[in-house]
Short mmCIF file of C-alpha atoms and ligand atoms in Angstrom, two decimals:
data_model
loop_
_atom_site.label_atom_id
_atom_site.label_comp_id
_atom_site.label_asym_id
_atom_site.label_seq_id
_atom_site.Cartn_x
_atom_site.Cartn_y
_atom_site.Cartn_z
CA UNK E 28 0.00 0.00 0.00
CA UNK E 29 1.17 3.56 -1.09
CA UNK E 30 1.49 5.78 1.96
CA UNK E 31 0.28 9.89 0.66
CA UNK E 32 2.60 12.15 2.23
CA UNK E 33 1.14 14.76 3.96
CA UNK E 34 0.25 18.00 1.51
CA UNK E 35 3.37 20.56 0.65
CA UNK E 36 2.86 23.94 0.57
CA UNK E 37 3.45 23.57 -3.09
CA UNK E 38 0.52 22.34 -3.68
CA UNK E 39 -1.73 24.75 -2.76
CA UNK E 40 -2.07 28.54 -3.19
CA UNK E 41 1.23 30.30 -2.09
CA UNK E 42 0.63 31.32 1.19
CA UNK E 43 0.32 34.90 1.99
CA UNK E 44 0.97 34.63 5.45
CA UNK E 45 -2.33 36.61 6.40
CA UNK E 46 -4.10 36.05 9.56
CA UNK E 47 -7.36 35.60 9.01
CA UNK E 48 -10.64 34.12 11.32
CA UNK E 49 -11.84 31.37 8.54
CA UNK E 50 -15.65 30.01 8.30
CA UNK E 51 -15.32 26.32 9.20
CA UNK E 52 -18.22 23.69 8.56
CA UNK E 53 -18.12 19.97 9.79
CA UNK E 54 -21.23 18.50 8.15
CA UNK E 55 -22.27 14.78 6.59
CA UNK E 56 -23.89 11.69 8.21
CA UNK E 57 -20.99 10.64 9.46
CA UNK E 58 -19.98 10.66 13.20
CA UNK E 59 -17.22 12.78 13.99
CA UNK E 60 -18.60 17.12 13.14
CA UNK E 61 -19.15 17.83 17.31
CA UNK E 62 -15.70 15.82 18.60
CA UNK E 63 -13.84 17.38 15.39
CA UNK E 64 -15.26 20.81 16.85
CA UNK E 65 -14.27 20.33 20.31
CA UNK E 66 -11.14 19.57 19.01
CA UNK E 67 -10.42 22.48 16.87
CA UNK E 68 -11.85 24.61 20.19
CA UNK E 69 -9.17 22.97 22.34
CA UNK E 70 -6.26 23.79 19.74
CA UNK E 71 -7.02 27.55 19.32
CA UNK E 72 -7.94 27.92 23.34
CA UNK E 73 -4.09 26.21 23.74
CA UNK E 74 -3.00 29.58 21.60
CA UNK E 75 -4.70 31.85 23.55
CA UNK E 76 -1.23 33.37 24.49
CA UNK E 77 -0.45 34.04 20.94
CA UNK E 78 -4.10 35.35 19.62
CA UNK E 79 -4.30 37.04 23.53
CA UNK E 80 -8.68 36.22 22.68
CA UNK E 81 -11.49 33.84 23.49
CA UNK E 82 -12.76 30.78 22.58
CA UNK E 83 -16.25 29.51 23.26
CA UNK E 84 -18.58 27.29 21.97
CA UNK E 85 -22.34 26.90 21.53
CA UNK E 86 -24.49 24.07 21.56
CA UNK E 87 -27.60 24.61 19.52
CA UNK E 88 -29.31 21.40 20.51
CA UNK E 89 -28.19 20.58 24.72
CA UNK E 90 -29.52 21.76 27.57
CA UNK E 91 -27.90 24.61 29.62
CA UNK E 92 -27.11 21.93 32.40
CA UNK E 93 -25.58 18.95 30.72
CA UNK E 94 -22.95 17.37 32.02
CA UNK E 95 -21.42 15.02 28.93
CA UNK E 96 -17.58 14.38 29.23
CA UNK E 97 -16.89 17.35 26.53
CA UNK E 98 -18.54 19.84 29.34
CA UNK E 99 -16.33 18.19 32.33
CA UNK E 100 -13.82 18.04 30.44
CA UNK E 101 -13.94 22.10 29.39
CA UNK E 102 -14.59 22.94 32.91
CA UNK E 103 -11.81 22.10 34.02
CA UNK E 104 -9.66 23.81 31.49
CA UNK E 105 -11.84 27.11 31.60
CA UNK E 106 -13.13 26.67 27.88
CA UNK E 107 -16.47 27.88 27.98
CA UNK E 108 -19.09 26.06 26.64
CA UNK E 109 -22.65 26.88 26.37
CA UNK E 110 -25.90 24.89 25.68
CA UNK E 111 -28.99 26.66 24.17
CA UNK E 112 -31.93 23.90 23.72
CA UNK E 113 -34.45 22.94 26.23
CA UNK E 114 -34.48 18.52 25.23
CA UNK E 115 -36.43 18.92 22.34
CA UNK E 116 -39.40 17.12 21.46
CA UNK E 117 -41.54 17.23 18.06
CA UNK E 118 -44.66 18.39 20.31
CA UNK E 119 -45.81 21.34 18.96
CA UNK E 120 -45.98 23.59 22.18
CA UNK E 121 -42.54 22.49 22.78
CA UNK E 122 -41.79 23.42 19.59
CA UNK E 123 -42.39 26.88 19.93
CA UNK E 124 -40.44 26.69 22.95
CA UNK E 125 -37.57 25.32 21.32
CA UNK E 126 -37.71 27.98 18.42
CA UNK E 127 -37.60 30.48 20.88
CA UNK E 128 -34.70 29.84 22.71
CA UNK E 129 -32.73 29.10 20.01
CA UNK E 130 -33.51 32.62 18.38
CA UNK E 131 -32.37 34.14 21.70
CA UNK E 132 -29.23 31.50 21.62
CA UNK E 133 -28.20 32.77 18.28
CA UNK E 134 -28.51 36.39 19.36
CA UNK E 135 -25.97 35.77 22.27
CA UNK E 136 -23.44 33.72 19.62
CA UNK E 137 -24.11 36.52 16.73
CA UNK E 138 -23.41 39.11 19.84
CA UNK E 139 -19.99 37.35 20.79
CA UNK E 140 -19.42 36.90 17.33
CA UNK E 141 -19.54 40.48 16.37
CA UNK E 142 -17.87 41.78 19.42
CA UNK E 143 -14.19 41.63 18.29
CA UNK E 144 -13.20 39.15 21.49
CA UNK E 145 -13.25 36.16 19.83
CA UNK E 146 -10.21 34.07 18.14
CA UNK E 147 -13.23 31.38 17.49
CA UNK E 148 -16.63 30.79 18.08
CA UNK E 149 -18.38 27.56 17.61
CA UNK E 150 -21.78 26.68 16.85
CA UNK E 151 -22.53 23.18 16.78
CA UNK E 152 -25.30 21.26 15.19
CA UNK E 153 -26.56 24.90 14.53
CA UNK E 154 -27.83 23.52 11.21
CA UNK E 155 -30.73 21.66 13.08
CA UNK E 156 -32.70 25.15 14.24
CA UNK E 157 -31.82 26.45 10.74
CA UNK E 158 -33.27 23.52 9.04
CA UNK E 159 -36.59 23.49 11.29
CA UNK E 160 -36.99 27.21 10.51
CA UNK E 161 -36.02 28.27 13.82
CA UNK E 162 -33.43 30.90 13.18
CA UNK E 163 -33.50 33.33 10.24
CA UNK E 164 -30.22 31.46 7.50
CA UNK E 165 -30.04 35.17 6.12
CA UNK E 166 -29.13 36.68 9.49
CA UNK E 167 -26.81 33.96 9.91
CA UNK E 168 -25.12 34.44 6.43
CA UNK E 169 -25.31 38.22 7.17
CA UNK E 170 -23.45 37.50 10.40
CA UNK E 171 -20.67 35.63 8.97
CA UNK E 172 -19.89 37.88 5.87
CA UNK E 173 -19.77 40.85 8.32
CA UNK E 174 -17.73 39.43 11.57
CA UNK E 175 -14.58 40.78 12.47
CA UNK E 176 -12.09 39.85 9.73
CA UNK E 177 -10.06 37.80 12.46
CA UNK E 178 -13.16 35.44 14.00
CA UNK E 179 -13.03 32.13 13.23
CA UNK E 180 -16.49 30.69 13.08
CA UNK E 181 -16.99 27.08 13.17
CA UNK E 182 -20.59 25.78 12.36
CA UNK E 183 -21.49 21.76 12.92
CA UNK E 184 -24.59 19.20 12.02
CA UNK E 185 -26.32 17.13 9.33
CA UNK E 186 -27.30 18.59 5.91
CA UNK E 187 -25.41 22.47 6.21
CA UNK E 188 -27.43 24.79 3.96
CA UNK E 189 -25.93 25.50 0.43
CA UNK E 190 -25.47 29.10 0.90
CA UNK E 191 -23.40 28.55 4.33
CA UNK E 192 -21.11 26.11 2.32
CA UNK E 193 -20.79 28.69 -0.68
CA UNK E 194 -19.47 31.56 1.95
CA UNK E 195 -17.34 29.20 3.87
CA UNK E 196 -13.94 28.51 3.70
CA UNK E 197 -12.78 25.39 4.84
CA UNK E 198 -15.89 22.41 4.57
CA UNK E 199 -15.19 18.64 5.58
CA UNK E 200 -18.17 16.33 5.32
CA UNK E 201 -17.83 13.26 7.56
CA UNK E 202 -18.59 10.02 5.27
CA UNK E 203 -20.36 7.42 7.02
CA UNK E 204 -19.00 4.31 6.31
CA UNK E 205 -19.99 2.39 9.34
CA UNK E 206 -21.66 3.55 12.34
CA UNK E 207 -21.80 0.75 15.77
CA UNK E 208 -25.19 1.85 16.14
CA UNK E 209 -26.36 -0.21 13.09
CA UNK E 210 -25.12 -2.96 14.18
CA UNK E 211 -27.40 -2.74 17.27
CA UNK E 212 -24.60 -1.72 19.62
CA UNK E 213 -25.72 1.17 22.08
CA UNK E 214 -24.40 4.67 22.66
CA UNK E 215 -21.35 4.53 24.64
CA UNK E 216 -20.39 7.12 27.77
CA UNK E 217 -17.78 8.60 26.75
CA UNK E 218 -17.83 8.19 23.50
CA UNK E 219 -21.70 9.32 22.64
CA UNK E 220 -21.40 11.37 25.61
P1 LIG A 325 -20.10 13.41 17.61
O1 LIG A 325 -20.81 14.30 18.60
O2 LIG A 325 -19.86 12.05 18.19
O3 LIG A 325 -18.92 14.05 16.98
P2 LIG A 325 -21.68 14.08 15.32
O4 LIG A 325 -21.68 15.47 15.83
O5 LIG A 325 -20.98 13.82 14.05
O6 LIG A 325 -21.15 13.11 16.44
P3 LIG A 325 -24.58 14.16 15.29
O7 LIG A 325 -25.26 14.09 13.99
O8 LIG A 325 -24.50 15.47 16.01
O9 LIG A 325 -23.13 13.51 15.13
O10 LIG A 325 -25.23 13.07 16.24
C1 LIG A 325 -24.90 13.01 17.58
C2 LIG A 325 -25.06 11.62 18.16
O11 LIG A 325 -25.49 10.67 17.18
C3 LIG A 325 -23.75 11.04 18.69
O12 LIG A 325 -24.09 10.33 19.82
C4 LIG A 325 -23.26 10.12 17.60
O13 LIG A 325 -22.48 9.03 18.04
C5 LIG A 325 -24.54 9.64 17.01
N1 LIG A 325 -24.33 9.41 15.60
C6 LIG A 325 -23.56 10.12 14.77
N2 LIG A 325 -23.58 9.62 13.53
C7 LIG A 325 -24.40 8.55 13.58
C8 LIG A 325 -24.85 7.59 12.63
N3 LIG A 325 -24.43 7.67 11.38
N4 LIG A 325 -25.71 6.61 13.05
C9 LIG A 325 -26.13 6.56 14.33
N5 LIG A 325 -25.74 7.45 15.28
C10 LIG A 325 -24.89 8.42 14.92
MG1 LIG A 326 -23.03 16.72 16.63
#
């Protein structure tokens, strides 16, 4: 088997050696768009001393108290993290409910977003409340295009918009090939959770 070497800088655009905040979107059927988030949240809150700003991260679709490892886990290394939903439920008083908050949720993520303190904001499985109708993709889009030039946004979930992928800059879609799950084998803590 032929190993790839990893990419040379030759092969891509000469780099200008800009700083820039990018639009990032993790998206697909595939597991892996939250943990590759976290992930990417972890790495730029490691370089806080060399951006000097703040990293945080939204959850579109968890409740303000849960506890899964990616929350203990944050907690104790002072990356905030943020849930928005209320456990969701296709009932339709709860769906108003659920609309609701995450209309106010996005106006606290567009307001952190805008404010200029942010090396990168996160807002995963986002693309949930914008598929349901929830939350307004224009103001999103509008958002994005006009954030501070050096905010990296990264946006997570199943089925990203079109227009979203057209403005962003770097988008991975996470293949399933095989998920445990199929195969009858439960969610796992700490893996699920
Ligand atoms: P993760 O949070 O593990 O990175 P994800 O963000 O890619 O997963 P979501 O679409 O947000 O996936 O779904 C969240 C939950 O659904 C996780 O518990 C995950 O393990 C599970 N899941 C993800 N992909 C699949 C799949 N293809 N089939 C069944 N369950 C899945
Ligand atoms: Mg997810």
């Amino acid at each position: 088997m032929q190993i790839e070497a990893a990419p040379t800088e030759a092969r891509y655009e000469k780099p200008t050696g800009e700083r820039r905040g990018l639009i990032m979107v993790n998206t697909g059927d595939g597991k892996g768009k939250s943990t590759a988030a976290f992930g990417l949240a972890v790495r730029a809150f490691g370089r806080t001393h060399h951006h000097g700003k703040k990293v945080k991260v939204f959850q579109f679709m968890k409740v303000p108290s849960a506890r899964f490892g990616e929350h203990r886990a944050f907690e104790t290394l002072g990356l905030e993290i943020e849930g928005l939903g209320d456990g969701f439920s296709w009932k339709s008083k709860d769906l108003d409910n659920s609309a609701e908050l995450a209309r106010s949720g996005w106006e606290k993520a567009k307001a952190d977003i805008m404010s200029g303190e942010f090396f990168m904001v996160t807002l995963d499985e986002i693309t949930y409340p914008l598929i349901y109708g929830w939350l307004p993709l224009q103001d999103v889009l509008d958002t994005l295009t006009a954030r501070p030039t050096d905010c990296t946004v990264v946006l997570t979930g199943r089925r990203c918009p079109q227009e979203i992928i057209d403005i962003a800059d770097t988008v991975t879609e996470m293949t399933l090939l095989k998920h445990a799950f199929k195969a009858g084998i439960p969610a796992q803590r700490g893996i699920e959770d």
